[in-house]
mmCIF file of C-alpha atoms and ligand atoms in Angstrom:
data_model
loop_
_atom_site.group_PDB
_atom_site.id
_atom_site.type_symbol
_atom_site.label_atom_id
_atom_site.label_comp_id
_atom_site.label_asym_id
_atom_site.label_seq_id
_atom_site.Cartn_x
_atom_site.Cartn_y
_atom_site.Cartn_z
ATOM 1 C CA MET R 24 -12.544 -14.686 28.727
ATOM 2 C CA ASN R 25 -12.257 -17.143 25.948
ATOM 3 C CA LYS R 26 -9.653 -15.463 23.830
ATOM 4 C CA THR R 27 -7.290 -17.616 21.806
ATOM 5 C CA THR R 28 -3.666 -16.813 22.448
ATOM 6 C CA ILE R 29 -2.002 -15.356 19.401
ATOM 7 C CA ARG R 30 0.690 -17.735 18.210
ATOM 8 C CA ILE R 31 1.544 -15.848 15.029
ATOM 9 C CA PRO R 32 0.499 -12.201 14.782
ATOM 10 C CA PHE R 33 -0.346 -10.527 11.496
ATOM 11 C CA VAL R 34 2.439 -7.989 12.005
ATOM 12 C CA ASP R 35 5.086 -7.582 14.691
ATOM 13 C CA LEU R 36 6.727 -4.166 14.677
ATOM 14 C CA ASN R 37 8.804 -4.896 17.797
ATOM 15 C CA LEU R 38 10.932 -7.275 15.772
ATOM 16 C CA GLN R 39 12.140 -4.425 13.555
ATOM 17 C CA HIS R 40 12.403 -1.815 16.311
ATOM 18 C CA GLN R 41 14.175 -3.748 19.068
ATOM 19 C CA PRO R 42 17.513 -4.220 17.279
ATOM 20 C CA ILE R 43 17.762 -0.455 16.595
ATOM 21 C CA GLN R 44 15.969 0.794 19.691
ATOM 22 C CA ARG R 45 18.932 2.751 21.006
ATOM 23 C CA GLN R 46 19.418 4.602 17.697
ATOM 24 C CA LEU R 47 15.697 5.369 17.528
ATOM 25 C CA GLU R 48 15.729 6.750 21.059
ATOM 26 C CA GLN R 49 18.750 8.863 20.211
ATOM 27 C CA ALA R 50 17.025 10.233 17.120
ATOM 28 C CA ILE R 51 14.047 11.262 19.241
ATOM 29 C CA GLN R 52 16.303 12.688 21.973
ATOM 30 C CA SER R 53 18.139 14.842 19.478
ATOM 31 C CA VAL R 54 14.871 16.409 18.294
ATOM 32 C CA LEU R 55 14.002 17.109 21.927
ATOM 33 C CA ALA R 56 17.378 18.755 22.388
ATOM 34 C CA GLN R 57 17.046 20.843 19.208
ATOM 35 C CA GLY R 58 13.419 21.727 19.868
ATOM 36 C CA ASP R 59 12.728 22.124 16.134
ATOM 37 C CA PHE R 60 9.437 20.240 16.278
ATOM 38 C CA ILE R 61 7.826 21.799 13.201
ATOM 39 C CA LEU R 62 9.622 21.552 9.835
ATOM 40 C CA GLY R 63 12.915 20.897 11.595
ATOM 41 C CA GLN R 64 16.208 19.652 10.204
ATOM 42 C CA ALA R 65 15.183 15.989 10.248
ATOM 43 C CA VAL R 66 12.252 16.723 7.911
ATOM 44 C CA SER R 67 14.356 18.127 5.090
ATOM 45 C CA ASP R 68 17.064 15.511 5.697
ATOM 46 C CA PHE R 69 14.546 12.708 5.406
ATOM 47 C CA GLU R 70 12.817 14.295 2.395
ATOM 48 C CA THR R 71 16.120 14.418 0.552
ATOM 49 C CA ALA R 72 17.114 10.894 1.592
ATOM 50 C CA PHE R 73 13.795 9.283 0.677
ATOM 51 C CA ALA R 74 13.580 11.036 -2.700
ATOM 52 C CA ALA R 75 17.141 9.925 -3.512
ATOM 53 C CA ALA R 76 16.486 6.346 -2.386
ATOM 54 C CA SER R 77 13.419 6.281 -4.656
ATOM 55 C CA GLY R 78 15.338 7.595 -7.661
ATOM 56 C CA THR R 79 13.611 10.941 -7.927
ATOM 57 C CA GLU R 80 14.279 14.616 -7.189
ATOM 58 C CA TYR R 81 12.022 16.167 -4.580
ATOM 59 C CA GLY R 82 10.245 14.932 -1.463
ATOM 60 C CA VAL R 83 7.682 16.917 0.513
ATOM 61 C CA GLY R 84 6.686 15.428 3.860
ATOM 62 C CA VAL R 85 3.054 15.696 4.944
ATOM 63 C CA ALA R 86 0.859 14.472 7.788
ATOM 64 C CA SER R 87 -0.413 11.262 6.145
ATOM 65 C CA GLY R 88 -0.573 9.241 2.967
ATOM 66 C CA THR R 89 -4.115 10.480 2.443
ATOM 67 C CA ASP R 90 -2.884 14.084 2.473
ATOM 68 C CA ALA R 91 -0.027 13.146 0.141
ATOM 69 C CA ILE R 92 -2.688 11.999 -2.355
ATOM 70 C CA ALA R 93 -5.147 14.872 -1.897
ATOM 71 C CA LEU R 94 -2.602 17.709 -1.703
ATOM 72 C CA GLY R 95 -0.442 15.998 -4.327
ATOM 73 C CA LEU R 96 -3.305 15.871 -6.831
ATOM 74 C CA GLU R 97 -3.944 19.549 -6.132
ATOM 75 C CA ALA R 98 -0.263 20.356 -6.626
ATOM 76 C CA CYS R 99 -0.527 18.620 -10.024
ATOM 77 C CA ASN R 100 -3.497 20.847 -10.912
ATOM 78 C CA ILE R 101 -5.965 18.001 -10.933
ATOM 79 C CA GLY R 102 -9.387 19.044 -9.679
ATOM 80 C CA ALA R 103 -12.946 20.050 -10.541
ATOM 81 C CA GLY R 104 -13.946 19.063 -14.070
ATOM 82 C CA ASP R 105 -11.285 16.372 -14.322
ATOM 83 C CA GLU R 106 -11.858 12.643 -14.329
ATOM 84 C CA VAL R 107 -9.336 10.446 -12.573
ATOM 85 C CA ILE R 108 -9.103 6.708 -13.223
ATOM 86 C CA LEU R 109 -8.384 4.452 -10.243
ATOM 87 C CA PRO R 110 -8.843 0.785 -9.362
ATOM 88 C CA ALA R 111 -12.016 -0.224 -7.505
ATOM 89 C CA ASN R 112 -10.001 -2.537 -5.235
ATOM 90 C CA THR R 113 -7.841 -0.033 -3.431
ATOM 91 C CA PHE R 114 -7.749 1.300 0.100
ATOM 92 C CA VAL R 115 -10.433 3.970 0.407
ATOM 93 C CA ALA R 116 -7.839 6.732 0.902
ATOM 94 C CA THR R 117 -7.044 6.706 -2.836
ATOM 95 C CA LEU R 118 -10.681 7.545 -3.539
ATOM 96 C CA ILE R 119 -10.896 10.101 -0.735
ATOM 97 C CA GLY R 120 -7.908 11.951 -2.186
ATOM 98 C CA VAL R 121 -9.631 12.245 -5.569
ATOM 99 C CA LEU R 122 -12.896 13.417 -3.995
ATOM 100 C CA ARG R 123 -11.101 16.004 -1.842
ATOM 101 C CA VAL R 124 -9.811 17.864 -4.897
ATOM 102 C CA GLY R 125 -13.261 17.834 -6.471
ATOM 103 C CA ALA R 126 -12.289 15.575 -9.367
ATOM 104 C CA LYS R 127 -14.557 12.764 -10.548
ATOM 105 C CA PRO R 128 -13.329 9.285 -9.633
ATOM 106 C CA VAL R 129 -13.731 6.721 -12.418
ATOM 107 C CA PHE R 130 -13.258 3.165 -11.188
ATOM 108 C CA VAL R 131 -11.915 0.297 -13.253
ATOM 109 C CA ASP R 132 -11.536 -3.404 -12.591
ATOM 110 C CA CYS R 133 -8.358 -5.293 -11.759
ATOM 111 C CA ASP R 134 -6.423 -8.324 -12.903
ATOM 112 C CA ARG R 135 -7.378 -11.435 -10.962
ATOM 113 C CA GLN R 136 -3.846 -12.884 -10.782
ATOM 114 C CA THR R 137 -2.127 -9.774 -9.398
ATOM 115 C CA ALA R 138 -5.015 -7.606 -8.119
ATOM 116 C CA LEU R 139 -3.387 -4.680 -9.962
ATOM 117 C CA ILE R 140 -5.387 -2.256 -12.107
ATOM 118 C CA ASP R 141 -6.414 -3.643 -15.506
ATOM 119 C CA LEU R 142 -5.049 -1.170 -18.052
ATOM 120 C CA GLU R 143 -7.257 -2.514 -20.849
ATOM 121 C CA ALA R 144 -10.287 -1.769 -18.707
ATOM 122 C CA ALA R 145 -8.751 1.636 -17.970
ATOM 123 C CA ALA R 146 -8.487 2.357 -21.700
ATOM 124 C CA ARG R 147 -12.221 1.704 -22.053
ATOM 125 C CA ALA R 148 -12.972 4.156 -19.235
ATOM 126 C CA ILE R 149 -11.289 7.130 -20.892
ATOM 127 C CA THR R 150 -13.387 10.143 -21.874
ATOM 128 C CA PRO R 151 -12.393 13.615 -23.135
ATOM 129 C CA ARG R 152 -12.339 14.717 -19.485
ATOM 130 C CA THR R 153 -9.907 12.080 -18.262
ATOM 131 C CA LYS R 154 -6.892 13.873 -16.872
ATOM 132 C CA ALA R 155 -4.997 11.293 -14.855
ATOM 133 C CA ILE R 156 -4.690 7.680 -13.813
ATOM 134 C CA ILE R 157 -3.778 6.607 -10.289
ATOM 135 C CA PRO R 158 -2.038 3.246 -10.452
ATOM 136 C CA VAL R 159 -2.007 1.735 -6.967
ATOM 137 C CA HIS R 160 1.117 -0.390 -6.448
ATOM 138 C CA LEU R 161 -0.997 -2.773 -4.415
ATOM 139 C CA TYR R 162 0.499 -5.224 -1.900
ATOM 140 C CA GLY R 163 4.004 -3.947 -2.760
ATOM 141 C CA GLN R 164 4.020 -4.752 -6.466
ATOM 142 C CA MET R 165 4.253 -1.961 -9.022
ATOM 143 C CA VAL R 166 1.815 -1.670 -11.883
ATOM 144 C CA SER R 167 4.087 -2.256 -14.904
ATOM 145 C CA PRO R 168 5.848 1.100 -15.514
ATOM 146 C CA ARG R 169 6.459 0.239 -19.162
ATOM 147 C CA GLN R 170 2.769 -0.419 -19.792
ATOM 148 C CA LEU R 171 1.763 2.589 -17.717
ATOM 149 C CA LEU R 172 4.042 4.970 -19.595
ATOM 150 C CA ASP R 173 2.804 3.627 -22.959
ATOM 151 C CA PHE R 174 -0.757 4.015 -21.768
ATOM 152 C CA ALA R 175 -0.239 7.563 -20.507
ATOM 153 C CA LYS R 176 1.511 8.566 -23.725
ATOM 154 C CA THR R 177 -1.171 7.060 -25.956
ATOM 155 C CA TYR R 178 -4.012 8.778 -24.136
ATOM 156 C CA LYS R 179 -2.109 11.895 -23.006
ATOM 157 C CA LEU R 180 -2.798 11.357 -19.306
ATOM 158 C CA LEU R 181 -0.887 12.130 -16.145
ATOM 159 C CA ILE R 182 0.277 9.243 -13.963
ATOM 160 C CA PHE R 183 -0.091 9.896 -10.237
ATOM 161 C CA GLU R 184 1.230 6.886 -8.314
ATOM 162 C CA ASP R 185 -0.306 5.653 -5.086
ATOM 163 C CA ALA R 186 2.853 4.070 -3.715
ATOM 164 C CA ALA R 187 1.653 3.830 -0.097
ATOM 165 C CA GLN R 188 2.360 0.076 -0.098
ATOM 166 C CA ALA R 189 5.456 0.080 -2.270
ATOM 167 C CA HIS R 190 8.448 1.868 -0.706
ATOM 168 C CA LEU R 191 11.509 1.078 -2.868
ATOM 169 C CA ALA R 192 9.616 -1.404 -5.056
ATOM 170 C CA GLN R 193 11.020 -1.871 -8.576
ATOM 171 C CA ARG R 194 9.793 -3.091 -11.942
ATOM 172 C CA ASP R 195 10.985 -2.721 -15.532
ATOM 173 C CA GLY R 196 14.006 -0.814 -14.188
ATOM 174 C CA TYR R 197 11.846 1.860 -12.508
ATOM 175 C CA ARG R 198 11.402 2.518 -8.829
ATOM 176 C CA ALA R 199 8.057 3.262 -7.193
ATOM 177 C CA GLY R 200 7.651 7.009 -7.073
ATOM 178 C CA ALA R 201 9.778 7.663 -10.150
ATOM 179 C CA VAL R 202 7.291 6.700 -12.881
ATOM 180 C CA GLY R 203 4.613 9.375 -12.885
ATOM 181 C CA ILE R 204 4.411 13.128 -12.526
ATOM 182 C CA ALA R 205 4.210 12.575 -8.761
ATOM 183 C CA ALA R 206 3.738 9.799 -6.227
ATOM 184 C CA ALA R 207 2.182 9.540 -2.780
ATOM 185 C CA PHE R 208 3.665 7.502 0.063
ATOM 186 C CA SER R 209 2.351 6.690 3.530
ATOM 187 C CA PHE R 210 4.410 6.084 6.657
ATOM 188 C CA TYR R 211 1.552 4.611 8.666
ATOM 189 C CA PRO R 212 3.284 2.404 11.284
ATOM 190 C CA SER R 213 2.681 -0.952 9.576
ATOM 191 C CA LYS R 214 3.747 0.168 6.087
ATOM 192 C CA ASN R 215 7.108 -1.139 4.812
ATOM 193 C CA LEU R 216 8.628 2.089 6.143
ATOM 194 C CA GLY R 217 6.547 3.190 9.115
ATOM 195 C CA ALA R 218 6.683 6.082 11.565
ATOM 196 C CA PHE R 219 5.661 6.064 15.236
ATOM 197 C CA GLY R 220 2.352 7.584 14.187
ATOM 198 C CA ASP R 221 1.039 9.090 10.962
ATOM 199 C CA GLY R 222 3.102 10.509 8.134
ATOM 200 C CA GLY R 223 3.252 10.745 4.364
ATOM 201 C CA MET R 224 5.249 12.175 1.476
ATOM 202 C CA LEU R 225 4.867 13.348 -2.084
ATOM 203 C CA LEU R 226 7.731 12.578 -4.447
ATOM 204 C CA THR R 227 8.160 14.335 -7.770
ATOM 205 C CA LYS R 228 10.769 15.246 -10.377
ATOM 206 C CA ASP R 229 8.979 18.522 -11.084
ATOM 207 C CA SER R 230 10.239 21.478 -9.062
ATOM 208 C CA ASN R 231 7.044 23.491 -9.639
ATOM 209 C CA ILE R 232 4.928 20.696 -8.197
ATOM 210 C CA ALA R 233 7.316 20.370 -5.261
ATOM 211 C CA GLN R 234 7.175 24.133 -4.632
ATOM 212 C CA LYS R 235 3.402 24.136 -4.733
ATOM 213 C CA MET R 236 3.272 21.159 -2.370
ATOM 214 C CA LEU R 237 5.559 22.979 0.093
ATOM 215 C CA ARG R 238 3.023 25.817 0.153
ATOM 216 C CA LEU R 239 -0.088 23.634 0.318
ATOM 217 C CA ARG R 240 1.117 21.781 3.410
ATOM 218 C CA ASN R 241 1.910 25.030 5.204
ATOM 219 C CA TYR R 242 -1.180 27.286 4.929
ATOM 220 C CA GLY R 243 -0.277 28.233 1.371
ATOM 221 C CA SER R 244 2.852 30.000 2.517
ATOM 222 C CA THR R 245 6.598 29.674 2.221
ATOM 223 C CA GLN R 246 7.292 33.035 3.755
ATOM 224 C CA LYS R 247 5.845 33.589 7.199
ATOM 225 C CA TYR R 248 2.560 35.527 7.174
ATOM 226 C CA LEU R 249 2.611 35.949 3.383
ATOM 227 C CA HIS R 250 -0.083 33.887 1.642
ATOM 228 C CA ILE R 251 -0.264 33.959 -2.126
ATOM 229 C CA GLU R 252 -2.645 31.015 -2.172
ATOM 230 C CA SER R 253 -4.664 28.947 0.278
ATOM 231 C CA GLY R 254 -3.460 25.715 1.821
ATOM 232 C CA THR R 255 -3.740 23.672 4.946
ATOM 233 C CA ASN R 256 -1.703 22.456 7.895
ATOM 234 C CA SER R 257 -0.300 19.074 6.929
ATOM 235 C CA ARG R 258 3.346 18.732 7.840
ATOM 236 C CA LEU R 259 5.410 15.673 8.609
ATOM 237 C CA ASP R 260 6.411 16.048 12.279
ATOM 238 C CA THR R 261 10.126 16.469 12.899
ATOM 239 C CA LEU R 262 9.921 13.645 15.460
ATOM 240 C CA GLN R 263 8.436 11.286 12.862
ATOM 241 C CA ALA R 264 10.972 12.365 10.248
ATOM 242 C CA ALA R 265 13.811 11.656 12.698
ATOM 243 C CA VAL R 266 12.474 8.144 13.290
ATOM 244 C CA LEU R 267 11.970 7.549 9.561
ATOM 245 C CA ARG R 268 15.444 8.833 8.700
ATOM 246 C CA GLU R 269 16.899 6.385 11.201
ATOM 247 C CA LYS R 270 14.850 3.499 9.795
ATOM 248 C CA LEU R 271 15.389 4.224 6.077
ATOM 249 C CA PRO R 272 18.858 2.612 5.782
ATOM 250 C CA HIS R 273 17.343 -0.646 7.090
ATOM 251 C CA LEU R 274 14.514 -0.681 4.556
ATOM 252 C CA PRO R 275 16.312 -2.567 1.744
ATOM 253 C CA LYS R 276 17.102 -5.407 4.152
ATOM 254 C CA TRP R 277 13.548 -5.446 5.530
ATOM 255 C CA ASN R 278 12.168 -5.531 1.985
ATOM 256 C CA SER R 279 14.456 -8.384 0.999
ATOM 257 C CA ASP R 280 13.355 -10.283 4.116
ATOM 258 C CA ARG R 281 9.767 -9.824 2.979
ATOM 259 C CA LEU R 282 10.666 -11.163 -0.466
ATOM 260 C CA SER R 283 12.331 -14.274 1.007
ATOM 261 C CA ILE R 284 9.312 -14.884 3.230
ATOM 262 C CA ALA R 285 7.014 -14.600 0.198
ATOM 263 C CA GLN R 286 9.203 -16.994 -1.768
ATOM 264 C CA GLN R 287 9.007 -19.521 1.031
ATOM 265 C CA TYR R 288 5.236 -19.134 1.285
ATOM 266 C CA ASP R 289 4.979 -19.638 -2.506
ATOM 267 C CA LEU R 290 6.986 -22.840 -2.263
ATOM 268 C CA GLU R 291 5.208 -24.270 0.768
ATOM 269 C CA LEU R 292 1.784 -23.426 -0.671
ATOM 270 C CA LEU R 293 2.460 -25.131 -4.012
ATOM 271 C CA PRO R 294 0.891 -28.475 -2.982
ATOM 272 C CA LEU R 295 -2.309 -26.659 -1.977
ATOM 273 C CA ALA R 296 -2.909 -25.272 -5.474
ATOM 274 C CA SER R 297 -5.008 -28.315 -6.364
ATOM 275 C CA ALA R 298 -7.182 -27.539 -3.318
ATOM 276 C CA GLY R 299 -7.849 -24.022 -4.596
ATOM 277 C CA ILE R 300 -5.320 -22.049 -2.527
ATOM 278 C CA VAL R 301 -3.538 -19.729 -4.964
ATOM 279 C CA PRO R 302 -1.025 -17.002 -4.076
ATOM 280 C CA MET R 303 -1.233 -13.670 -5.876
ATOM 281 C CA GLN R 304 1.246 -13.665 -8.731
ATOM 282 C CA ASN R 305 4.534 -11.815 -8.659
ATOM 283 C CA HIS R 306 5.267 -10.331 -12.102
ATOM 284 C CA SER R 307 8.136 -8.158 -10.966
ATOM 285 C CA GLY R 308 10.800 -10.607 -9.845
ATOM 286 C CA THR R 309 12.899 -9.301 -6.983
ATOM 287 C CA GLY R 310 11.305 -5.835 -7.207
ATOM 288 C CA HIS R 311 8.144 -6.852 -5.325
ATOM 289 C CA VAL R 312 8.385 -5.524 -1.756
ATOM 290 C CA TYR R 313 5.491 -7.600 -0.354
ATOM 291 C CA HIS R 314 3.791 -5.100 1.894
ATOM 292 C CA LEU R 315 1.234 -7.902 2.093
ATOM 293 C CA TYR R 316 1.312 -11.584 1.200
ATOM 294 C CA VAL R 317 -2.105 -12.377 -0.244
ATOM 295 C CA ILE R 318 -3.622 -15.693 -1.256
ATOM 296 C CA ARG R 319 -6.861 -16.369 -3.077
ATOM 297 C CA VAL R 320 -9.303 -19.013 -1.877
ATOM 298 C CA ASP R 321 -10.488 -20.064 -5.326
ATOM 299 C CA ASP R 322 -13.878 -21.408 -6.446
ATOM 300 C CA SER R 323 -12.381 -24.893 -6.497
ATOM 301 C CA CYS R 324 -11.628 -24.793 -2.751
ATOM 302 C CA PRO R 325 -14.078 -26.838 -0.651
ATOM 303 C CA LEU R 326 -14.078 -24.064 1.979
ATOM 304 C CA GLU R 327 -14.947 -20.380 1.819
ATOM 305 C CA ARG R 328 -12.342 -17.747 2.651
ATOM 306 C CA GLN R 329 -14.266 -16.803 5.790
ATOM 307 C CA GLN R 330 -14.234 -20.362 7.125
ATOM 308 C CA ILE R 331 -10.493 -20.631 6.585
ATOM 309 C CA GLN R 332 -9.863 -17.285 8.259
ATOM 310 C CA ASP R 333 -12.014 -18.205 11.272
ATOM 311 C CA LYS R 334 -10.245 -21.530 11.729
ATOM 312 C CA LEU R 335 -6.830 -19.887 11.469
ATOM 313 C CA THR R 336 -7.895 -17.348 14.102
ATOM 314 C CA ALA R 337 -8.979 -20.200 16.373
ATOM 315 C CA LEU R 338 -5.500 -21.704 15.917
ATOM 316 C CA GLY R 339 -3.886 -18.424 16.979
ATOM 317 C CA ILE R 340 -2.871 -17.322 13.483
ATOM 318 C CA GLN R 341 -3.873 -13.756 12.644
ATOM 319 C CA THR R 342 -4.754 -12.852 9.071
ATOM 320 C CA GLY R 343 -6.250 -9.855 7.276
ATOM 321 C CA ILE R 344 -8.401 -8.988 4.261
ATOM 322 C CA HIS R 345 -7.238 -6.187 1.979
ATOM 323 C CA TYR R 346 -9.958 -5.242 1.287
ATOM 324 C CA PRO R 347 -13.307 -6.892 2.090
ATOM 325 C CA ILE R 348 -15.486 -4.259 0.335
ATOM 326 C CA PRO R 349 -14.366 -2.634 -2.938
ATOM 327 C CA CYS R 350 -14.569 1.178 -2.980
ATOM 328 C CA HIS R 351 -17.504 1.300 -5.396
ATOM 329 C CA LEU R 352 -19.663 -0.725 -2.971
ATOM 330 C CA GLN R 353 -18.839 1.266 0.179
ATOM 331 C CA PRO R 354 -22.006 2.764 1.701
ATOM 332 C CA ALA R 355 -20.443 6.234 1.835
ATOM 333 C CA PHE R 356 -20.019 6.371 -1.930
ATOM 334 C CA THR R 357 -23.274 5.028 -3.364
ATOM 335 C CA ASN R 358 -23.830 8.537 -4.741
ATOM 336 C CA LEU R 359 -21.095 7.846 -7.299
ATOM 337 C CA GLY R 360 -23.630 5.649 -9.074
ATOM 338 C CA TYR R 361 -21.847 2.296 -9.138
ATOM 339 C CA GLN R 362 -23.444 -1.000 -8.234
ATOM 340 C CA LEU R 363 -22.777 -4.654 -7.556
ATOM 341 C CA GLY R 364 -21.676 -6.370 -10.760
ATOM 342 C CA ASP R 365 -19.794 -3.367 -12.165
ATOM 343 C CA PHE R 366 -16.334 -4.784 -11.413
ATOM 344 C CA PRO R 367 -16.549 -8.583 -11.302
ATOM 345 C CA GLN R 368 -12.855 -9.269 -10.658
ATOM 346 C CA ALA R 369 -12.579 -6.771 -7.811
ATOM 347 C CA GLU R 370 -15.829 -8.060 -6.308
ATOM 348 C CA LYS R 371 -14.721 -11.665 -6.534
ATOM 349 C CA LEU R 372 -11.304 -10.924 -5.045
ATOM 350 C CA ALA R 373 -12.942 -9.137 -2.122
ATOM 351 C CA LYS R 374 -14.638 -12.436 -1.276
ATOM 352 C CA GLN R 375 -11.630 -14.676 -1.911
ATOM 353 C CA ILE R 376 -8.495 -12.908 -0.728
ATOM 354 C CA LEU R 377 -6.715 -13.528 2.548
ATOM 355 C CA SER R 378 -3.541 -11.806 3.734
ATOM 356 C CA LEU R 379 -1.203 -14.094 5.679
ATOM 357 C CA PRO R 380 1.216 -12.943 8.410
ATOM 358 C CA MET R 381 4.029 -10.959 6.770
ATOM 359 C CA TYR R 382 6.758 -8.943 8.453
ATOM 360 C CA PRO R 383 10.553 -8.886 8.589
ATOM 361 C CA GLY R 384 11.579 -11.425 11.202
ATOM 362 C CA LEU R 385 8.780 -13.929 10.518
ATOM 363 C CA SER R 386 10.672 -17.211 10.815
ATOM 364 C CA ASN R 387 10.811 -20.238 8.521
ATOM 365 C CA SER R 388 9.120 -22.375 11.128
ATOM 366 C CA GLN R 389 6.325 -19.844 11.567
ATOM 367 C CA ILE R 390 5.746 -19.751 7.799
ATOM 368 C CA ARG R 391 5.579 -23.544 7.838
ATOM 369 C CA GLU R 392 3.154 -23.439 10.764
ATOM 370 C CA VAL R 393 0.812 -21.109 8.848
ATOM 371 C CA VAL R 394 0.847 -23.316 5.752
ATOM 372 C CA THR R 395 0.492 -26.527 7.765
ATOM 373 C CA ALA R 396 -2.492 -25.008 9.534
ATOM 374 C CA ILE R 397 -4.172 -24.175 6.200
ATOM 375 C CA ALA R 398 -3.409 -27.678 4.910
ATOM 376 C CA SER R 399 -4.880 -29.315 8.009
ATOM 377 C CA ILE R 400 -8.004 -27.138 7.858
ATOM 378 C CA LEU R 401 -8.492 -28.261 4.251
ATOM 379 C CA SER R 402 -7.824 -31.923 4.913
ATOM 380 C CA SER R 403 -10.177 -32.111 7.893
ATOM 381 C CA GLU R 404 -12.844 -30.615 5.640
ATOM 382 C CA LYS R 405 -12.106 -33.310 3.066
ATOM 383 C CA GLN R 406 -12.376 -36.037 5.728
ATOM 384 C CA GLN R 407 -15.764 -34.703 6.773
ATOM 385 C CA LEU R 408 -16.973 -34.672 3.177
ATOM 386 C CA LEU R 409 -15.881 -38.312 2.800
ATOM 387 C CA TYR R 410 -17.781 -39.446 5.885
ATOM 388 C CA ILE R 411 -21.076 -37.718 5.129
HETATM 389 C C1 PLP U 526 -2.144 3.282 3.683
HETATM 390 C C2 PLP U 526 -2.639 3.648 2.361
HETATM 391 C C3 PLP U 526 -3.057 4.954 2.054
HETATM 392 C C4 PLP U 526 -3.254 6.031 3.096
HETATM 393 O O1 PLP U 526 -2.195 6.317 3.902
HETATM 394 P P1 PLP U 526 -2.433 6.971 5.337
HETATM 395 O O2 PLP U 526 -1.062 7.354 5.763
HETATM 396 O O3 PLP U 526 -3.036 5.916 6.203
HETATM 397 O O4 PLP U 526 -3.329 8.151 5.168
HETATM 398 C C5 PLP U 526 -3.405 5.261 0.748
HETATM 399 N N1 PLP U 526 -3.378 4.321 -0.210
HETATM 400 C C6 PLP U 526 -3.018 3.056 0.037
HETATM 401 C C7 PLP U 526 -2.991 2.071 -1.083
HETATM 402 C C8 PLP U 526 -2.657 2.675 1.336
HETATM 403 O O5 PLP U 526 -2.312 1.396 1.575
#
């Protein structure tokens, strides 16, 4: 075996769980003692707590972020005959949610500096059938709520937030999940707030949408064996809710750790700007919750993103790419009729972006080690160029 030892992992969940391990075990134990595994007390407690923390009214826990999108769109009466605008450079689950309700996904390009949806491009994609826009608060930064609300008002559209990467993010005085008619969150383990398995939630201020969501996740029923509409089985497990409820009070601190780490990366990476290493821009001050810390390996860099990633891996530094293939170029969705060249910014970013290690507990010296490694990879390339 010739496997490099990992010096700096991409994420380390143990660092956040160890200090509160006893409380987490107790939370799990108490569910075992109660035996209320399905829609138990911890589910409604956590729904209330997460909705309040996000500055909105109702939370409905479901089995995953993907279900929060698909069932949430259905609860908002978005479906067949409707067009839904979404960014091409999102995780595929955003698209899958739209397809599951039978609506037509309409992709738009993104801004190169932030990777967030380009609202001017979105305006050009509107047709008489456009019903909603799904802003994806990508990497932990919200799409500007002020611009979004203006946009939605001008074109009379619904805003359905994909906030799977943006728990407690803020911008323009709004919190993620409190901007649109509804918002979907994921509690996949590595998200800013993660369960010990899958989980998701829909947040909304609208009690009718919340009521409908409660039915949809539970076979279309709120009263046992009475079904006034169809639905599915997609509930947040009581065990997961108990874990999430225990972790929620720690989230502001974890998010502020992420912000400090990002600020240090920004600072340390500054000298590499002239070599074409450019961090994604933060346009939301302290409200960015840095689910991911993403740099761009620009055209001016002597190396390709892939070469840099491979060399970092060889040095024991794990990185990621979010995401290497934009949705419109995924083999599964060629039937949507898009092709290479349709979204130049998204396509270019897919080739240039690199996500660096980011998690609460990542130390100053580790951040420095990552940046030093990138710098040395670049300078050895420069040396080689000089000696050719
Ligand atoms: C994680 C994620 C999802 C899907 O969440 P799951 O819980 O994995 O189903 C949707 N959208 C975005 C942007 C995500 O990052």
